[in-house]
Structure formats: structure tokens, C-alpha cells
Amino acid sequence: MLFEYTRRRGVRSPVTDAATFKVGRLKQTLAHDAQVQDAKSRDIDLSHLIDTSYNYHSPRELRWHLAERFGMAPEAVALREHA
């Protein structure tokens, strides 16, 4: 399952002192290529299903969170950051 997310700036982690990010918007996309005609109509907004105030340390952490949230194996979750 392919998810596309929009990154928002987070805070520095008090534990690792690394930059974090929040998810501004999360979409499940059925189009694997941005050039696919009418791709916007194939996107499903899932932003309301996650905590958008959480500070993620990496896309990998987001991937694991989504896998757990949707009852999937992490290998079945693909992420793409929306520019």
C-alpha cells in the first residue's frame, strides 16, 4: 500500500537531539506514478486516522506506525514524501 505524506517541521528531540517532523497530510494513493492522468481522484485522504501532532524521527518510524495502525506488515507499506 502506497502512502504519500506532507511533512511539517517538528521540534528537536530531547532524547536524540535530532530534528523531527510532523505529518501535515496523509493520503493513500492508488496511482504509482505522478504522471498518471486523473491521479488526484485516486487519492484517499487518511489524515484524520493518525495523530498529526506526533513528532516522527524518521520516515521509517512513520512507516512502522502506519503498518501497526492499519494491521499490515511494515514491508507492505510504501511511503512517498509529497514535495
PDB file of N, CA and C in Angstrom:
ATOM      1  N   MET A   1       0.852  -1.161   0.000  1.00  0.00           N
ATOM      2  CA  MET A   1       0.000   0.000   0.000  1.00  0.00           C
ATOM      3  C   MET A   1       0.903   1.230   0.000  1.00  0.00           C
ATOM      4  N   LEU A   2       0.622   2.158  -0.875  1.00  0.00           N
ATOM      5  CA  LEU A   2       1.438   3.358  -1.019  1.00  0.00           C
ATOM      6  C   LEU A   2       0.770   4.538  -0.321  1.00  0.00           C
ATOM      7  N   PHE A   3       1.523   5.160   0.576  1.00  0.00           N
ATOM      8  CA  PHE A   3       1.057   6.344   1.279  1.00  0.00           C
ATOM      9  C   PHE A   3       1.927   7.524   0.874  1.00  0.00           C
ATOM     10  N   GLU A   4       1.295   8.663   0.716  1.00  0.00           N
ATOM     11  CA  GLU A   4       2.017   9.894   0.428  1.00  0.00           C
ATOM     12  C   GLU A   4       1.761  10.849   1.582  1.00  0.00           C
ATOM     13  N   TYR A   5       2.826  11.453   2.090  1.00  0.00           N
ATOM     14  CA  TYR A   5       2.664  12.352   3.231  1.00  0.00           C
ATOM     15  C   TYR A   5       3.304  13.693   2.962  1.00  0.00           C
ATOM     16  N   THR A   6       2.753  14.698   3.606  1.00  0.00           N
ATOM     17  CA  THR A   6       3.308  16.043   3.568  1.00  0.00           C
ATOM     18  C   THR A   6       3.947  16.307   4.923  1.00  0.00           C
ATOM     19  N   ARG A   7       5.198  16.680   4.890  1.00  0.00           N
ATOM     20  CA  ARG A   7       5.973  16.892   6.108  1.00  0.00           C
ATOM     21  C   ARG A   7       5.808  18.310   6.613  1.00  0.00           C
ATOM     22  N   ARG A   8       5.630  18.428   7.930  1.00  0.00           N
ATOM     23  CA  ARG A   8       5.660  19.724   8.610  1.00  0.00           C
ATOM     24  C   ARG A   8       6.832  19.701   9.575  1.00  0.00           C
ATOM     25  N   ARG A   9       7.362  20.836   9.824  1.00  0.00           N
ATOM     26  CA  ARG A   9       8.504  20.933  10.734  1.00  0.00           C
ATOM     27  C   ARG A   9       8.105  20.541  12.148  1.00  0.00           C
ATOM     28  N   GLY A  10       8.947  19.772  12.784  1.00  0.00           N
ATOM     29  CA  GLY A  10       8.732  19.381  14.169  1.00  0.00           C
ATOM     30  C   GLY A  10       9.701  20.117  15.075  1.00  0.00           C
ATOM     31  N   VAL A  11      10.018  19.517  16.171  1.00  0.00           N
ATOM     32  CA  VAL A  11      10.961  20.103  17.133  1.00  0.00           C
ATOM     33  C   VAL A  11      12.188  19.205  17.215  1.00  0.00           C
ATOM     34  N   ARG A  12      13.200  19.652  17.898  1.00  0.00           N
ATOM     35  CA  ARG A  12      14.362  18.800  18.139  1.00  0.00           C
ATOM     36  C   ARG A  12      14.009  17.820  19.249  1.00  0.00           C
ATOM     37  N   SER A  13      14.385  16.581  19.061  1.00  0.00           N
ATOM     38  CA  SER A  13      14.091  15.549  20.046  1.00  0.00           C
ATOM     39  C   SER A  13      14.918  15.775  21.302  1.00  0.00           C
ATOM     40  N   PRO A  14      14.290  15.773  22.470  1.00  0.00           N
ATOM     41  CA  PRO A  14      15.047  15.934  23.700  1.00  0.00           C
ATOM     42  C   PRO A  14      15.903  14.699  24.014  1.00  0.00           C
ATOM     43  N   VAL A  15      15.578  13.572  23.408  1.00  0.00           N
ATOM     44  CA  VAL A  15      16.315  12.323  23.652  1.00  0.00           C
ATOM     45  C   VAL A  15      17.535  12.197  22.749  1.00  0.00           C
ATOM     46  N   THR A  16      17.321  12.439  21.435  1.00  0.00           N
ATOM     47  CA  THR A  16      18.405  12.228  20.474  1.00  0.00           C
ATOM     48  C   THR A  16      19.005  13.520  19.941  1.00  0.00           C
ATOM     49  N   ASP A  17      18.396  14.660  20.232  1.00  0.00           N
ATOM     50  CA  ASP A  17      18.788  15.963  19.712  1.00  0.00           C
ATOM     51  C   ASP A  17      18.756  16.008  18.181  1.00  0.00           C
ATOM     52  N   ALA A  18      17.924  15.167  17.587  1.00  0.00           N
ATOM     53  CA  ALA A  18      17.766  15.149  16.135  1.00  0.00           C
ATOM     54  C   ALA A  18      16.490  15.901  15.756  1.00  0.00           C
ATOM     55  N   ALA A  19      16.475  16.396  14.533  1.00  0.00           N
ATOM     56  CA  ALA A  19      15.278  17.072  14.031  1.00  0.00           C
ATOM     57  C   ALA A  19      14.162  16.053  13.843  1.00  0.00           C
ATOM     58  N   THR A  20      12.953  16.445  14.127  1.00  0.00           N
ATOM     59  CA  THR A  20      11.791  15.588  13.927  1.00  0.00           C
ATOM     60  C   THR A  20      10.842  16.282  12.949  1.00  0.00           C
ATOM     61  N   PHE A  21       9.803  15.563  12.549  1.00  0.00           N
ATOM     62  CA  PHE A  21       8.798  16.150  11.674  1.00  0.00           C
ATOM     63  C   PHE A  21       7.422  15.643  12.061  1.00  0.00           C
ATOM     64  N   LYS A  22       6.425  16.415  11.682  1.00  0.00           N
ATOM     65  CA  LYS A  22       5.035  16.027  11.869  1.00  0.00           C
ATOM     66  C   LYS A  22       4.435  15.785  10.490  1.00  0.00           C
ATOM     67  N   VAL A  23       3.390  14.993  10.448  1.00  0.00           N
ATOM     68  CA  VAL A  23       2.708  14.736   9.187  1.00  0.00           C
ATOM     69  C   VAL A  23       1.587  15.753   9.045  1.00  0.00           C
ATOM     70  N   GLY A  24       1.687  16.577   8.014  1.00  0.00           N
ATOM     71  CA  GLY A  24       0.651  17.565   7.758  1.00  0.00           C
ATOM     72  C   GLY A  24      -0.551  16.954   7.080  1.00  0.00           C
ATOM     73  N   ARG A  25      -0.300  16.035   6.159  1.00  0.00           N
ATOM     74  CA  ARG A  25      -1.378  15.381   5.425  1.00  0.00           C
ATOM     75  C   ARG A  25      -0.921  13.993   5.026  1.00  0.00           C
ATOM     76  N   LEU A  26      -1.812  13.036   5.115  1.00  0.00           N
ATOM     77  CA  LEU A  26      -1.523  11.659   4.742  1.00  0.00           C
ATOM     78  C   LEU A  26      -2.576  11.192   3.754  1.00  0.00           C
ATOM     79  N   LYS A  27      -2.109  10.653   2.633  1.00  0.00           N
ATOM     80  CA  LYS A  27      -3.028  10.136   1.622  1.00  0.00           C
ATOM     81  C   LYS A  27      -2.618   8.722   1.252  1.00  0.00           C
ATOM     82  N   GLN A  28      -3.604   7.888   1.002  1.00  0.00           N
ATOM     83  CA  GLN A  28      -3.337   6.608   0.366  1.00  0.00           C
ATOM     84  C   GLN A  28      -3.499   6.872  -1.109  1.00  0.00           C
ATOM     85  N   THR A  29      -2.527   6.509  -1.886  1.00  0.00           N
ATOM     86  CA  THR A  29      -2.614   6.787  -3.309  1.00  0.00           C
ATOM     87  C   THR A  29      -2.667   5.487  -4.087  1.00  0.00           C
ATOM     88  N   LEU A  30      -3.520   5.462  -5.052  1.00  0.00           N
ATOM     89  CA  LEU A  30      -3.673   4.292  -5.897  1.00  0.00           C
ATOM     90  C   LEU A  30      -2.867   4.438  -7.176  1.00  0.00           C
ATOM     91  N   ALA A  31      -2.391   5.654  -7.437  1.00  0.00           N
ATOM     92  CA  ALA A  31      -1.561   5.910  -8.613  1.00  0.00           C
ATOM     93  C   ALA A  31      -0.099   5.782  -8.218  1.00  0.00           C
ATOM     94  N   HIS A  32       0.626   4.903  -8.874  1.00  0.00           N
ATOM     95  CA  HIS A  32       2.041   4.706  -8.543  1.00  0.00           C
ATOM     96  C   HIS A  32       2.941   5.719  -9.238  1.00  0.00           C
ATOM     97  N   ASP A  33       2.418   6.389 -10.228  1.00  0.00           N
ATOM     98  CA  ASP A  33       3.193   7.359 -10.979  1.00  0.00           C
ATOM     99  C   ASP A  33       2.454   8.692 -10.958  1.00  0.00           C
ATOM    100  N   ALA A  34       3.154   9.751 -10.590  1.00  0.00           N
ATOM    101  CA  ALA A  34       2.517  11.069 -10.504  1.00  0.00           C
ATOM    102  C   ALA A  34       2.006  11.538 -11.865  1.00  0.00           C
ATOM    103  N   GLN A  35       2.480  10.945 -12.952  1.00  0.00           N
ATOM    104  CA  GLN A  35       2.070  11.352 -14.286  1.00  0.00           C
ATOM    105  C   GLN A  35       0.762  10.698 -14.732  1.00  0.00           C
ATOM    106  N   VAL A  36       0.261   9.774 -13.932  1.00  0.00           N
ATOM    107  CA  VAL A  36      -0.983   9.105 -14.285  1.00  0.00           C
ATOM    108  C   VAL A  36      -2.099  10.137 -14.354  1.00  0.00           C
ATOM    109  N   GLN A  37      -2.835  10.100 -15.432  1.00  0.00           N
ATOM    110  CA  GLN A  37      -3.907  11.075 -15.617  1.00  0.00           C
ATOM    111  C   GLN A  37      -4.986  10.878 -14.555  1.00  0.00           C
ATOM    112  N   ASP A  38      -5.491  11.955 -14.051  1.00  0.00           N
ATOM    113  CA  ASP A  38      -6.558  11.943 -13.052  1.00  0.00           C
ATOM    114  C   ASP A  38      -6.107  11.276 -11.747  1.00  0.00           C
ATOM    115  N   ALA A  39      -4.843  11.413 -11.393  1.00  0.00           N
ATOM    116  CA  ALA A  39      -4.312  10.778 -10.177  1.00  0.00           C
ATOM    117  C   ALA A  39      -4.959  11.332  -8.916  1.00  0.00           C
ATOM    118  N   LYS A  40      -5.331  12.601  -8.914  1.00  0.00           N
ATOM    119  CA  LYS A  40      -5.921  13.198  -7.711  1.00  0.00           C
ATOM    120  C   LYS A  40      -7.211  12.505  -7.308  1.00  0.00           C
ATOM    121  N   SER A  41      -7.984  12.054  -8.277  1.00  0.00           N
ATOM    122  CA  SER A  41      -9.238  11.392  -7.944  1.00  0.00           C
ATOM    123  C   SER A  41      -9.004   9.992  -7.390  1.00  0.00           C
ATOM    124  N   ARG A  42      -7.779   9.498  -7.470  1.00  0.00           N
ATOM    125  CA  ARG A  42      -7.454   8.177  -6.974  1.00  0.00           C
ATOM    126  C   ARG A  42      -6.866   8.220  -5.564  1.00  0.00           C
ATOM    127  N   ASP A  43      -6.696   9.404  -4.999  1.00  0.00           N
ATOM    128  CA  ASP A  43      -6.127   9.553  -3.665  1.00  0.00           C
ATOM    129  C   ASP A  43      -7.229   9.545  -2.612  1.00  0.00           C
ATOM    130  N   ILE A  44      -6.921   8.939  -1.478  1.00  0.00           N
ATOM    131  CA  ILE A  44      -7.853   8.903  -0.355  1.00  0.00           C
ATOM    132  C   ILE A  44      -7.171   9.581   0.825  1.00  0.00           C
ATOM    133  N   ASP A  45      -7.758  10.653   1.337  1.00  0.00           N
ATOM    134  CA  ASP A  45      -7.181  11.385   2.461  1.00  0.00           C
ATOM    135  C   ASP A  45      -7.417  10.601   3.751  1.00  0.00           C
ATOM    136  N   LEU A  46      -6.324  10.251   4.431  1.00  0.00           N
ATOM    137  CA  LEU A  46      -6.394   9.491   5.683  1.00  0.00           C
ATOM    138  C   LEU A  46      -5.854  10.288   6.863  1.00  0.00           C
ATOM    139  N   SER A  47      -5.687  11.585   6.701  1.00  0.00           N
ATOM    140  CA  SER A  47      -5.091  12.424   7.738  1.00  0.00           C
ATOM    141  C   SER A  47      -5.808  12.303   9.076  1.00  0.00           C
ATOM    142  N   HIS A  48      -7.100  12.125   9.031  1.00  0.00           N
ATOM    143  CA  HIS A  48      -7.891  12.056  10.259  1.00  0.00           C
ATOM    144  C   HIS A  48      -7.664  10.754  11.042  1.00  0.00           C
ATOM    145  N   LEU A  49      -6.984   9.784  10.455  1.00  0.00           N
ATOM    146  CA  LEU A  49      -6.773   8.496  11.116  1.00  0.00           C
ATOM    147  C   LEU A  49      -5.471   8.411  11.912  1.00  0.00           C
ATOM    148  N   ILE A  50      -4.653   9.460  11.850  1.00  0.00           N
ATOM    149  CA  ILE A  50      -3.397   9.450  12.594  1.00  0.00           C
ATOM    150  C   ILE A  50      -3.299  10.707  13.458  1.00  0.00           C
ATOM    151  N   ASP A  51      -2.374  10.669  14.391  1.00  0.00           N
ATOM    152  CA  ASP A  51      -2.115  11.817  15.263  1.00  0.00           C
ATOM    153  C   ASP A  51      -1.135  12.744  14.543  1.00  0.00           C
ATOM    154  N   THR A  52      -1.628  13.849  14.011  1.00  0.00           N
ATOM    155  CA  THR A  52      -0.767  14.761  13.254  1.00  0.00           C
ATOM    156  C   THR A  52       0.088  15.652  14.158  1.00  0.00           C
ATOM    157  N   SER A  53      -0.043  15.502  15.471  1.00  0.00           N
ATOM    158  CA  SER A  53       0.788  16.285  16.381  1.00  0.00           C
ATOM    159  C   SER A  53       2.027  15.504  16.835  1.00  0.00           C
ATOM    160  N   TYR A  54       2.124  14.240  16.434  1.00  0.00           N
ATOM    161  CA  TYR A  54       3.252  13.401  16.849  1.00  0.00           C
ATOM    162  C   TYR A  54       4.515  13.791  16.086  1.00  0.00           C
ATOM    163  N   ASN A  55       5.639  13.845  16.779  1.00  0.00           N
ATOM    164  CA  ASN A  55       6.931  14.177  16.165  1.00  0.00           C
ATOM    165  C   ASN A  55       7.664  12.895  15.781  1.00  0.00           C
ATOM    166  N   TYR A  56       7.721  12.615  14.478  1.00  0.00           N
ATOM    167  CA  TYR A  56       8.424  11.434  13.961  1.00  0.00           C
ATOM    168  C   TYR A  56       9.905  11.734  13.828  1.00  0.00           C
ATOM    169  N   HIS A  57      10.721  10.736  14.119  1.00  0.00           N
ATOM    170  CA  HIS A  57      12.165  10.895  13.995  1.00  0.00           C
ATOM    171  C   HIS A  57      12.664  10.543  12.598  1.00  0.00           C
ATOM    172  N   SER A  58      11.884   9.744  11.864  1.00  0.00           N
ATOM    173  CA  SER A  58      12.306   9.321  10.529  1.00  0.00           C
ATOM    174  C   SER A  58      11.107   8.798   9.744  1.00  0.00           C
ATOM    175  N   PRO A  59      11.239   8.753   8.414  1.00  0.00           N
ATOM    176  CA  PRO A  59      10.195   8.125   7.618  1.00  0.00           C
ATOM    177  C   PRO A  59      10.011   6.648   7.987  1.00  0.00           C
ATOM    178  N   ARG A  60      11.076   6.003   8.399  1.00  0.00           N
ATOM    179  CA  ARG A  60      10.981   4.596   8.813  1.00  0.00           C
ATOM    180  C   ARG A  60      10.035   4.458  10.015  1.00  0.00           C
ATOM    181  N   GLU A  61      10.129   5.371  10.966  1.00  0.00           N
ATOM    182  CA  GLU A  61       9.233   5.335  12.124  1.00  0.00           C
ATOM    183  C   GLU A  61       7.777   5.539  11.680  1.00  0.00           C
ATOM    184  N   LEU A  62       7.560   6.441  10.746  1.00  0.00           N
ATOM    185  CA  LEU A  62       6.216   6.663  10.211  1.00  0.00           C
ATOM    186  C   LEU A  62       5.708   5.394   9.533  1.00  0.00           C
ATOM    187  N   ARG A  63       6.567   4.756   8.768  1.00  0.00           N
ATOM    188  CA  ARG A  63       6.193   3.509   8.087  1.00  0.00           C
ATOM    189  C   ARG A  63       5.750   2.443   9.082  1.00  0.00           C
ATOM    190  N   TRP A  64       6.495   2.270  10.162  1.00  0.00           N
ATOM    191  CA  TRP A  64       6.142   1.291  11.189  1.00  0.00           C
ATOM    192  C   TRP A  64       4.835   1.673  11.877  1.00  0.00           C
ATOM    193  N   HIS A  65       4.647   2.945  12.123  1.00  0.00           N
ATOM    194  CA  HIS A  65       3.418   3.421  12.761  1.00  0.00           C
ATOM    195  C   HIS A  65       2.203   3.117  11.868  1.00  0.00           C
ATOM    196  N   LEU A  66       2.334   3.386  10.561  1.00  0.00           N
ATOM    197  CA  LEU A  66       1.238   3.121   9.641  1.00  0.00           C
ATOM    198  C   LEU A  66       0.945   1.625   9.535  1.00  0.00           C
ATOM    199  N   ALA A  67       1.985   0.825   9.513  1.00  0.00           N
ATOM    200  CA  ALA A  67       1.797  -0.634   9.453  1.00  0.00           C
ATOM    201  C   ALA A  67       1.011  -1.117  10.664  1.00  0.00           C
ATOM    202  N   GLU A  68       1.377  -0.620  11.834  1.00  0.00           N
ATOM    203  CA  GLU A  68       0.665  -1.004  13.048  1.00  0.00           C
ATOM    204  C   GLU A  68      -0.776  -0.497  13.019  1.00  0.00           C
ATOM    205  N   ARG A  69      -0.948   0.735  12.594  1.00  0.00           N
ATOM    206  CA  ARG A  69      -2.275   1.358  12.577  1.00  0.00           C
ATOM    207  C   ARG A  69      -3.240   0.622  11.659  1.00  0.00           C
ATOM    208  N   PHE A  70      -2.727   0.148  10.511  1.00  0.00           N
ATOM    209  CA  PHE A  70      -3.580  -0.494   9.517  1.00  0.00           C
ATOM    210  C   PHE A  70      -3.476  -2.019   9.530  1.00  0.00           C
ATOM    211  N   GLY A  71      -2.786  -2.572  10.530  1.00  0.00           N
ATOM    212  CA  GLY A  71      -2.699  -4.022  10.675  1.00  0.00           C
ATOM    213  C   GLY A  71      -1.984  -4.705   9.527  1.00  0.00           C
ATOM    214  N   MET A  72      -0.880  -4.115   9.097  1.00  0.00           N
ATOM    215  CA  MET A  72      -0.124  -4.645   7.967  1.00  0.00           C
ATOM    216  C   MET A  72       1.311  -4.917   8.384  1.00  0.00           C
ATOM    217  N   ALA A  73       2.010  -5.688   7.590  1.00  0.00           N
ATOM    218  CA  ALA A  73       3.444  -5.869   7.789  1.00  0.00           C
ATOM    219  C   ALA A  73       4.151  -4.600   7.310  1.00  0.00           C
ATOM    220  N   PRO A  74       5.191  -4.162   8.006  1.00  0.00           N
ATOM    221  CA  PRO A  74       5.898  -2.947   7.573  1.00  0.00           C
ATOM    222  C   PRO A  74       6.392  -3.023   6.126  1.00  0.00           C
ATOM    223  N   GLU A  75       6.715  -4.214   5.657  1.00  0.00           N
ATOM    224  CA  GLU A  75       7.198  -4.377   4.290  1.00  0.00           C
ATOM    225  C   GLU A  75       6.110  -4.068   3.252  1.00  0.00           C
ATOM    226  N   ALA A  76       4.862  -4.120   3.677  1.00  0.00           N
ATOM    227  CA  ALA A  76       3.740  -3.871   2.769  1.00  0.00           C
ATOM    228  C   ALA A  76       3.412  -2.383   2.647  1.00  0.00           C
ATOM    229  N   VAL A  77       4.081  -1.551   3.461  1.00  0.00           N
ATOM    230  CA  VAL A  77       3.826  -0.109   3.453  1.00  0.00           C
ATOM    231  C   VAL A  77       4.936   0.594   2.682  1.00  0.00           C
ATOM    232  N   ALA A  78       4.529   1.360   1.687  1.00  0.00           N
ATOM    233  CA  ALA A  78       5.475   2.182   0.926  1.00  0.00           C
ATOM    234  C   ALA A  78       5.125   3.640   1.197  1.00  0.00           C
ATOM    235  N   LEU A  79       6.174   4.451   1.339  1.00  0.00           N
ATOM    236  CA  LEU A  79       5.988   5.880   1.611  1.00  0.00           C
ATOM    237  C   LEU A  79       6.593   6.716   0.499  1.00  0.00           C
ATOM    238  N   ARG A  80       5.935   7.830   0.242  1.00  0.00           N
ATOM    239  CA  ARG A  80       6.473   8.811  -0.682  1.00  0.00           C
ATOM    240  C   ARG A  80       6.177  10.173  -0.092  1.00  0.00           C
ATOM    241  N   GLU A  81       7.206  11.007  -0.001  1.00  0.00           N
ATOM    242  CA  GLU A  81       7.007  12.360   0.519  1.00  0.00           C
ATOM    243  C   GLU A  81       6.528  13.269  -0.593  1.00  0.00           C
ATOM    244  N   HIS A  82       5.473  14.010  -0.323  1.00  0.00           N
ATOM    245  CA  HIS A  82       4.943  14.968  -1.289  1.00  0.00           C
ATOM    246  C   HIS A  82       5.788  16.220  -1.216  1.00  0.00           C
ATOM    247  N   ALA A  83       6.271  16.651  -2.337  1.00  0.00           N
ATOM    248  CA  ALA A  83       7.153  17.824  -2.366  1.00  0.00           C
ATOM    249  C   ALA A  83       6.421  19.122  -2.271  1.00  0.00           C
TER     250      ALA A  83
END
